[in-house]
PDB file of C-alpha atoms in Angstrom:
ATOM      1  CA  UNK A   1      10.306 -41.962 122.819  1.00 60.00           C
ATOM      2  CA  UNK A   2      10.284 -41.498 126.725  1.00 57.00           C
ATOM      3  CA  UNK A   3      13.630 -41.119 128.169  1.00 63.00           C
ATOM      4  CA  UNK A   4      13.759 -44.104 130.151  1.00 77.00           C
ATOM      5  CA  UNK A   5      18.458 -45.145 130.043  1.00 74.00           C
ATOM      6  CA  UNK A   6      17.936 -47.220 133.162  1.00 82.00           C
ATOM      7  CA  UNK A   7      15.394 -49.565 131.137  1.00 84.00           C
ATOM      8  CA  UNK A   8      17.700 -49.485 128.295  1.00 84.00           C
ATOM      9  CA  UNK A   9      20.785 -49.747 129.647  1.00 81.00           C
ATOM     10  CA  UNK A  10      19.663 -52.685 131.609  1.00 82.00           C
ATOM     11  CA  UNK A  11      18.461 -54.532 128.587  1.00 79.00           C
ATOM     12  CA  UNK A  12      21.579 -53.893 126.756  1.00 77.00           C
ATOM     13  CA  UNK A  13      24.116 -55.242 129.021  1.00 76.00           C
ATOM     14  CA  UNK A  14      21.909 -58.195 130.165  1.00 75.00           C
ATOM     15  CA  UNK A  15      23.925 -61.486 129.064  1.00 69.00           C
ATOM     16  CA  UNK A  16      22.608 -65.517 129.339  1.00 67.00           C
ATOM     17  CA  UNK A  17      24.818 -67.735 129.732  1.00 64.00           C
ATOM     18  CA  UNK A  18      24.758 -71.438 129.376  1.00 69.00           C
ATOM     19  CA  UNK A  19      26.519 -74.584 129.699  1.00 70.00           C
ATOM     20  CA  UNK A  20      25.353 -77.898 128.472  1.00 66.00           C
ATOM     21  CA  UNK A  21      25.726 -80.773 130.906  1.00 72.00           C
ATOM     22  CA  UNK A  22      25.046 -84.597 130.490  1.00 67.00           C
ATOM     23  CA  UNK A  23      22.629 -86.385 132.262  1.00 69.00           C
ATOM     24  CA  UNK A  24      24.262 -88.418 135.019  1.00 68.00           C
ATOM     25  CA  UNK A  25      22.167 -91.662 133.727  1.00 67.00           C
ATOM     26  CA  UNK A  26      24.008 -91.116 130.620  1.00 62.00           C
ATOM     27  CA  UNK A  27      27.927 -90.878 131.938  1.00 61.00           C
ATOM     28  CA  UNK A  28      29.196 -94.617 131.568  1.00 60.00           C
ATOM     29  CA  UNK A  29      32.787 -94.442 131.459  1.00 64.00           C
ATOM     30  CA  UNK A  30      34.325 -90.888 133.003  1.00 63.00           C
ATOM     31  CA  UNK A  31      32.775 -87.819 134.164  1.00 64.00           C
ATOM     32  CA  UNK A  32      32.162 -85.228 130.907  1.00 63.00           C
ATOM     33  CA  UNK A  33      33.139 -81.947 131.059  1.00 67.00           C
ATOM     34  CA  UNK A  34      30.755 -79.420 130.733  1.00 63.00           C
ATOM     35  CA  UNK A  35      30.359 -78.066 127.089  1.00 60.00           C
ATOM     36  CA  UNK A  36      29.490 -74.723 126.145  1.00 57.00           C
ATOM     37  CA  UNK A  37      28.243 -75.207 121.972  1.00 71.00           C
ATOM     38  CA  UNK A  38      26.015 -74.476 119.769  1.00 69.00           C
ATOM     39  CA  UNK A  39      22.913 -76.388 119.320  1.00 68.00           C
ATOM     40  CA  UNK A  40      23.027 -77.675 115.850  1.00 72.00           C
ATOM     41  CA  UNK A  41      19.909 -79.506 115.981  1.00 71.00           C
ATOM     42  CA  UNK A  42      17.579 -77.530 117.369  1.00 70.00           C
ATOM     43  CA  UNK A  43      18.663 -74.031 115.807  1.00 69.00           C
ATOM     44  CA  UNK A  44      19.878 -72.824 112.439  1.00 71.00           C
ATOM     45  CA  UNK A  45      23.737 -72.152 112.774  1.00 76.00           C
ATOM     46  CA  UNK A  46      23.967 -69.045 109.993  1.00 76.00           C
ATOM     47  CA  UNK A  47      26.851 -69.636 107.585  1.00 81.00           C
ATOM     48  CA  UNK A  48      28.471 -66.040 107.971  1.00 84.00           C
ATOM     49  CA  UNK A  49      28.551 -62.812 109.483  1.00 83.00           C
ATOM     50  CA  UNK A  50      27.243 -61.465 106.483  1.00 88.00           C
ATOM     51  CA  UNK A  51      23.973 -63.942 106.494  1.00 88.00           C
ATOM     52  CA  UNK A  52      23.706 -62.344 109.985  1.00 87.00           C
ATOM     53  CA  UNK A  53      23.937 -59.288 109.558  1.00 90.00           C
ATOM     54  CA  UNK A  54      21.420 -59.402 105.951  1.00 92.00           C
ATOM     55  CA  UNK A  55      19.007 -61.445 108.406  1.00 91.00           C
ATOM     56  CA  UNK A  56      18.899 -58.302 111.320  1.00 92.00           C
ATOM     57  CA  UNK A  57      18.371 -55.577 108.707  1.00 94.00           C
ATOM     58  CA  UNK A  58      15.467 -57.362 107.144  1.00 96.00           C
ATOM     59  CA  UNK A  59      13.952 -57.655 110.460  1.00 96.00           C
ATOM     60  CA  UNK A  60      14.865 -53.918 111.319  1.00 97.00           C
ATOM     61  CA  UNK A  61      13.107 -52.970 108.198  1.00 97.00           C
ATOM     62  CA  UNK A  62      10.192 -55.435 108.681  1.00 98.00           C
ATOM     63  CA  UNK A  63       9.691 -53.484 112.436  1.00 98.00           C
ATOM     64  CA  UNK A  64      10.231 -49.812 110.735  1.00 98.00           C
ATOM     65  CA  UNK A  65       7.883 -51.224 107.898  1.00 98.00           C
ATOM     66  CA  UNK A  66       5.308 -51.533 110.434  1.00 98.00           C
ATOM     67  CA  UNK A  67       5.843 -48.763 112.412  1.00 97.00           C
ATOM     68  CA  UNK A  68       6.287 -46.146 109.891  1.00 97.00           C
ATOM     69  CA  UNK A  69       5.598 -47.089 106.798  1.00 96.00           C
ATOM     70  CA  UNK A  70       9.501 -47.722 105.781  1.00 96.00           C
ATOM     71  CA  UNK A  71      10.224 -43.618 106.385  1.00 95.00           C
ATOM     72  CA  UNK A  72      13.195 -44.221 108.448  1.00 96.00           C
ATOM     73  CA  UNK A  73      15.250 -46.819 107.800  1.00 96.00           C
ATOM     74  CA  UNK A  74      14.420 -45.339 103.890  1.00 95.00           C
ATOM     75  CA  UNK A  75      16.109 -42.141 105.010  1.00 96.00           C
ATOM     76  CA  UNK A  76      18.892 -43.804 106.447  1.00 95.00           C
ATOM     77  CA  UNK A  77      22.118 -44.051 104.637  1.00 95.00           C
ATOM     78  CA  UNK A  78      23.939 -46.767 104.332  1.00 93.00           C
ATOM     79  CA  UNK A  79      26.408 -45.748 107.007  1.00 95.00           C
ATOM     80  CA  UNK A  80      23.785 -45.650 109.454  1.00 95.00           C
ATOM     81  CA  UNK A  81      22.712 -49.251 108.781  1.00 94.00           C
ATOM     82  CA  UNK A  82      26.269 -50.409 109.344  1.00 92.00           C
ATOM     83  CA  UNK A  83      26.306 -48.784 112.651  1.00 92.00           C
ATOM     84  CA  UNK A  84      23.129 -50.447 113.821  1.00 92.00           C
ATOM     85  CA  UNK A  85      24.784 -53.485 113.247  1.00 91.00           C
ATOM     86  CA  UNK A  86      28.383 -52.531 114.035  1.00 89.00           C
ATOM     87  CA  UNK A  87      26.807 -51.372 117.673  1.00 87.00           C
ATOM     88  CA  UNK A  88      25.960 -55.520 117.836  1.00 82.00           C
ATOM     89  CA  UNK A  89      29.365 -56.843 118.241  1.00 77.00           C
ATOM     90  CA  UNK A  90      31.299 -57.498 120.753  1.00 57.00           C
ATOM     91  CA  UNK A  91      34.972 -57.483 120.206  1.00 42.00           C
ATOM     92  CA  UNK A  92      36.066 -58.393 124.075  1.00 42.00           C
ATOM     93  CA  UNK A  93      35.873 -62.390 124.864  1.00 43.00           C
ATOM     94  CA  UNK A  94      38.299 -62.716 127.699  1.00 42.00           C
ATOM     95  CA  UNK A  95      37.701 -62.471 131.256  1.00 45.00           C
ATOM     96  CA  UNK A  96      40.964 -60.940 133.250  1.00 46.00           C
ATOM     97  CA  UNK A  97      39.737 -58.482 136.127  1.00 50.00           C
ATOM     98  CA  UNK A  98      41.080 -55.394 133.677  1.00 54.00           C
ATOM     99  CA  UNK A  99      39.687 -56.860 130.758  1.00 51.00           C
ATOM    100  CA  UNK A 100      36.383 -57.095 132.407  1.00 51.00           C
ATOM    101  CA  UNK A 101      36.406 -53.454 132.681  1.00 57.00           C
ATOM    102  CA  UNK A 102      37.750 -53.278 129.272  1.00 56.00           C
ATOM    103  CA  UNK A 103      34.174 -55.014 128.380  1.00 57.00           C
ATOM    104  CA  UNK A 104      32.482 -52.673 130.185  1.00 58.00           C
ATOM    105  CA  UNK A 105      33.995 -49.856 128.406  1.00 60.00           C
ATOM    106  CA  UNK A 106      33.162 -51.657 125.217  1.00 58.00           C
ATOM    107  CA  UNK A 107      29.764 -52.464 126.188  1.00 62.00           C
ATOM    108  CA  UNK A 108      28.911 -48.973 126.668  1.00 66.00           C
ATOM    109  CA  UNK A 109      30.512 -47.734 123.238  1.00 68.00           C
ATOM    110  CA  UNK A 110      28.597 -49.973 121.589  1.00 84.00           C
ATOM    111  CA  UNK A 111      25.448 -49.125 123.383  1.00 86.00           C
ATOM    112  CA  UNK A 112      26.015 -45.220 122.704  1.00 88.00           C
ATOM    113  CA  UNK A 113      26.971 -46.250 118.684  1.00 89.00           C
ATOM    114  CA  UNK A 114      23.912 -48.300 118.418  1.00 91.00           C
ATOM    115  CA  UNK A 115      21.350 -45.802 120.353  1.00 91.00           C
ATOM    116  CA  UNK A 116      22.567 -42.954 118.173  1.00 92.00           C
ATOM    117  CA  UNK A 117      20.848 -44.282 115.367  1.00 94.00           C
ATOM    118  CA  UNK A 118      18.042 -46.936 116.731  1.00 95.00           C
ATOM    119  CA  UNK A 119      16.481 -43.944 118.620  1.00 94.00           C
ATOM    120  CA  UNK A 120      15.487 -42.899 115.329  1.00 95.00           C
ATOM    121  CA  UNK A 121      13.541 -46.453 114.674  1.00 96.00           C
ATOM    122  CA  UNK A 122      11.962 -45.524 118.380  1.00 95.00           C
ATOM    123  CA  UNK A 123      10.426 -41.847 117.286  1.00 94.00           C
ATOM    124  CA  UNK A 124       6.862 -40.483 116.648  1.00 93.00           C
ATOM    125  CA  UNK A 125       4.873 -37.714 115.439  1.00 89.00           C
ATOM    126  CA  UNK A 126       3.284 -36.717 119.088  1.00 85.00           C
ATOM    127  CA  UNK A 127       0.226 -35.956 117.791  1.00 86.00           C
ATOM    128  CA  UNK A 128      -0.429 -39.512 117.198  1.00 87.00           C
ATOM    129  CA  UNK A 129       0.825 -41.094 120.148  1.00 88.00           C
ATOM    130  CA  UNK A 130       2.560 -44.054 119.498  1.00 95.00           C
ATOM    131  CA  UNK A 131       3.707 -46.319 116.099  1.00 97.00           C
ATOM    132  CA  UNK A 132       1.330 -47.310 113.352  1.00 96.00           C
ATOM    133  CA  UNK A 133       1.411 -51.150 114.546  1.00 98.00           C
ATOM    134  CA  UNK A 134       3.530 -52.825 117.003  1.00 98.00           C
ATOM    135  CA  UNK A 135       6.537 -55.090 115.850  1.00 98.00           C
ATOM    136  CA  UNK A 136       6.041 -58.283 118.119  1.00 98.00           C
ATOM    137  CA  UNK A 137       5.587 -62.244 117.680  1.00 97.00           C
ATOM    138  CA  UNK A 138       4.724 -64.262 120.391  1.00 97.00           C
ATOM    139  CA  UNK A 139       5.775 -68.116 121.103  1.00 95.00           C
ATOM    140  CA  UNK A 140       4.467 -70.585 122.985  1.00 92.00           C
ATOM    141  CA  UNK A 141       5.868 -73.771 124.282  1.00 83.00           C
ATOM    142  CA  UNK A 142       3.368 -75.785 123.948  1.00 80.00           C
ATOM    143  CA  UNK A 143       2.552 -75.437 120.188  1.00 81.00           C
ATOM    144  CA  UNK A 144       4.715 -76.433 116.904  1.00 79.00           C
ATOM    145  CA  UNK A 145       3.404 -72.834 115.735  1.00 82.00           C
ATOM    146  CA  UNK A 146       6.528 -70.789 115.490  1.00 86.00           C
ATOM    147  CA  UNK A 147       5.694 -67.767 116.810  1.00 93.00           C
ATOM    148  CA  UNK A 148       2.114 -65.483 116.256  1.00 95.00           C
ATOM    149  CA  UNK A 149       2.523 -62.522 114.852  1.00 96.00           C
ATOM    150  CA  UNK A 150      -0.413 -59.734 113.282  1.00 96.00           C
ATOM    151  CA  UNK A 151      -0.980 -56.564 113.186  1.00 97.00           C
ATOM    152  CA  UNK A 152      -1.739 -54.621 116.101  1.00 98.00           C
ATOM    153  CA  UNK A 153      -1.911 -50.830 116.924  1.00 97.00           C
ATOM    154  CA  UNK A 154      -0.710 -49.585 119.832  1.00 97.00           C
ATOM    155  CA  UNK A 155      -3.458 -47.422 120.723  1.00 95.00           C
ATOM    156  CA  UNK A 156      -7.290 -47.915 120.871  1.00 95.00           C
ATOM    157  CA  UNK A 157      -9.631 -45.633 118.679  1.00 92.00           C
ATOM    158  CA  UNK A 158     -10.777 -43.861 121.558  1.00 92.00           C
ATOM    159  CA  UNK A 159      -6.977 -42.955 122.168  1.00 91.00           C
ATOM    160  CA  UNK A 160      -6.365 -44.906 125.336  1.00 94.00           C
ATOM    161  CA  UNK A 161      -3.309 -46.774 125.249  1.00 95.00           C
ATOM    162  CA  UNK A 162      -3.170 -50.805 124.644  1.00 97.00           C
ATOM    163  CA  UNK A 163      -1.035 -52.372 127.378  1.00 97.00           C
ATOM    164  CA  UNK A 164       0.575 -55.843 127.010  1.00 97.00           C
ATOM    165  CA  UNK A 165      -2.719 -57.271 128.364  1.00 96.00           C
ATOM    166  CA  UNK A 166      -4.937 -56.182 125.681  1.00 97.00           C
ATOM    167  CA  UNK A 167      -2.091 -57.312 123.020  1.00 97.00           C
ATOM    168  CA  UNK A 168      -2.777 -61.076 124.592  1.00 96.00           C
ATOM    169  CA  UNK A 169      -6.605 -61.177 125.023  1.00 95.00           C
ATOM    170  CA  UNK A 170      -7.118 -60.179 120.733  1.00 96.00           C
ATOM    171  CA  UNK A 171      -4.050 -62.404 119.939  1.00 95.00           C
ATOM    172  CA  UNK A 172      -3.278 -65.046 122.239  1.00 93.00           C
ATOM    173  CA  UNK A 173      -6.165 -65.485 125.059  1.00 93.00           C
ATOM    174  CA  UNK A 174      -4.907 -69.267 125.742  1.00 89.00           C
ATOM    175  CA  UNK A 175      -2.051 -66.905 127.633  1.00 89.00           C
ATOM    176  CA  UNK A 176      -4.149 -65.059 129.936  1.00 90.00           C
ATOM    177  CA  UNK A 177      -5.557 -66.696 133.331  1.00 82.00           C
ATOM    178  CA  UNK A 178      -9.348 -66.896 133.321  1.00 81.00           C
ATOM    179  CA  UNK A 179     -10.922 -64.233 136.228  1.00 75.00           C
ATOM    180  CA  UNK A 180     -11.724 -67.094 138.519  1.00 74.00           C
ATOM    181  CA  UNK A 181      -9.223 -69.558 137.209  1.00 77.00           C
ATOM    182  CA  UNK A 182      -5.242 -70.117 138.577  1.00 82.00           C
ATOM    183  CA  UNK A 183      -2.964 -68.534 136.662  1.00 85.00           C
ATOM    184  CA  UNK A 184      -1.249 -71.607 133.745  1.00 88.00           C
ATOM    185  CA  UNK A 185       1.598 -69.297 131.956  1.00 91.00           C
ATOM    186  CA  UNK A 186       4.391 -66.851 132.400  1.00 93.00           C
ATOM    187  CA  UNK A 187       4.360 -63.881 129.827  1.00 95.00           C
ATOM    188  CA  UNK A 188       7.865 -63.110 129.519  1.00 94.00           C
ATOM    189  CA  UNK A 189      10.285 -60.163 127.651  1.00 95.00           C
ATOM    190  CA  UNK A 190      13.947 -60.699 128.250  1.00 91.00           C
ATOM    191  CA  UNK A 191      13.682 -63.270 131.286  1.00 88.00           C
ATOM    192  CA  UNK A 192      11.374 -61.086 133.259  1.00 91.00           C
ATOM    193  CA  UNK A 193       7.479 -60.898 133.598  1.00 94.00           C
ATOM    194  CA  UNK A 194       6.352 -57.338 132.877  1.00 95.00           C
ATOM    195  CA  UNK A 195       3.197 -56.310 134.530  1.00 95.00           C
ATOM    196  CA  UNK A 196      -0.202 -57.327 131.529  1.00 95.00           C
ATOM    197  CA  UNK A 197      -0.856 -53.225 132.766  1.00 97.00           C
ATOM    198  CA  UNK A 198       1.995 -52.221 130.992  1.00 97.00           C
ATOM    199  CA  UNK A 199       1.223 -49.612 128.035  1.00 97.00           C
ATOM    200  CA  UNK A 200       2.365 -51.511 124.897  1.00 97.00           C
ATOM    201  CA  UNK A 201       3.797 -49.085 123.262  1.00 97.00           C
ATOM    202  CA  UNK A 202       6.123 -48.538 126.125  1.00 96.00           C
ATOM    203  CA  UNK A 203       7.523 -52.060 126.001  1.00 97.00           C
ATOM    204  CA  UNK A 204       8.123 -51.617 122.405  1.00 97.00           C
ATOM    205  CA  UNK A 205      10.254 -48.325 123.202  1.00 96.00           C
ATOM    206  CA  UNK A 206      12.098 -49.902 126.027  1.00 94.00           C
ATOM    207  CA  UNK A 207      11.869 -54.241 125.862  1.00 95.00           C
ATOM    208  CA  UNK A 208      12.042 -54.511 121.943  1.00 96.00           C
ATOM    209  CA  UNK A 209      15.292 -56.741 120.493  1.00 93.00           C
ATOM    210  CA  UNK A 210      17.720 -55.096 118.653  1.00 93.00           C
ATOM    211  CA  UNK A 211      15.932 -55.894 115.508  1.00 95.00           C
ATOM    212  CA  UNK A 212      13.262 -53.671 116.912  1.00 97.00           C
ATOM    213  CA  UNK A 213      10.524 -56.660 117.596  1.00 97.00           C
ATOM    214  CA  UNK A 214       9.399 -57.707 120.813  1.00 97.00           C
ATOM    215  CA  UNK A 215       9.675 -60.717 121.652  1.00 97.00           C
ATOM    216  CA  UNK A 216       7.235 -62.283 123.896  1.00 97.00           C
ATOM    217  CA  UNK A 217       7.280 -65.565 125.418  1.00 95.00           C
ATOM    218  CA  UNK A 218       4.825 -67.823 126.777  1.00 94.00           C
ATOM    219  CA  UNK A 219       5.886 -70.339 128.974  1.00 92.00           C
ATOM    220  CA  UNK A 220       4.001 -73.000 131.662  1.00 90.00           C
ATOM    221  CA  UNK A 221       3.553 -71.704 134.857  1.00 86.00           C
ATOM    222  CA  UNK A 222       6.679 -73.156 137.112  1.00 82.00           C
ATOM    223  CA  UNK A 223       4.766 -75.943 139.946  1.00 76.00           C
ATOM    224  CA  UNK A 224       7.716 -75.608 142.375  1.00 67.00           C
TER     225      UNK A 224
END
């Protein structure tokens, strides 16, 4: 893979946080504090650590499945799976100016632990230029599909490279702006909008999750 840390590093330590407020319609009695929770209704709360952990090494081996055939995670032993998912946790939760750099420290441990082995997930032959197909599925906002997701190579049989614009125009052409149209939808990887020019296979290198997918979403253009 290209040796881009920056990219890497900057995906890694990116954090969203949120905080659930009511609506002010709603308050009838005393002003609510704000709660930070999980969203039982609207997504799956997994029972365990262990039911997360078997749910991100499926998907790992789903993305290696499709990008080489199984080989590497299959070579893997078992200590390198744990350390995939060991690099995953976070074992800092408080906030005190020292213990911020703590977190820091902790952060970039963990990035280091997990790189050492996903960097193996993230390697080619040269000679053919990028993965057999690239792990993504795509979701949309304003379907009750849950996400799309088929096979695509990464480059074209005339060896030019597919970029994130060719991925949408086979797969998911509702996304794209028509030529003399206004643009309707933001194409978005981990809260930014990455350029439709962008070589695919680069994005998978550099924007994929953890669990080696991308994941691309397609949301209504803002009207503000």
């Amino acid at each position: 893979m290209t040796d881009d840390k920056d990219v890497l590093r900057d995906v890694w330590f990116g954090r969203i946080p949120t905080c659930f407020t009511l609506y002010q319609d709603e308050i009838t009695e005393r002003e609510a504090e704000p709660y930070y929770s999980f969203p039982e209704k609207d997504l799956l709360h997994c029972p365990s650590k262990d039911a997360i952990e078997a749910h991100f090494m499926s998907c790992v081996k789903e993305a290696d499945a499709l990008k080489h055939k199984s080989q590497v995670i299959n070579e893997m032993q078992k200590k390198d799976h744990k350390q995939l998912w060991m690099g995953l946790q976070n074992v800092v939760s408080t906030w005190s100016s020292q213990e911020i750099e703590t977190t820091q420290r902790v952060k970039q441990d963990r990035f280091d632990q997990f790189w050492a082995i996903n960097r193996k997930l993230m390697e080619y032959p040269a000679e053919e230029n990028g993965f057999r197909y690239i792990p993504f599925r795509i979701y949309q906002t304003t379907t009750e599909r849950p996400f799309i997701q088929k096979l695509f190579r990464p480059v074209a049989a005339d060896g030019q490279l597919h970029t994130l614009g060719d991925l949408l125009k086979e797969v998911c052409p509702s996304a794209l702006a028509p030529e003399d149209g206004e643009k309707k939808n933001q194409v978005m990887i981990h809260g930014i909008e990455p350029m439709l020019e962008t070589p695919l296979q680069w994005l998978s290198e550099h924007l994929s999750y953890p669990d080696n997918f991308l994941h691309i979403s397609i949301i209504p253009q803002p009207t503000d």
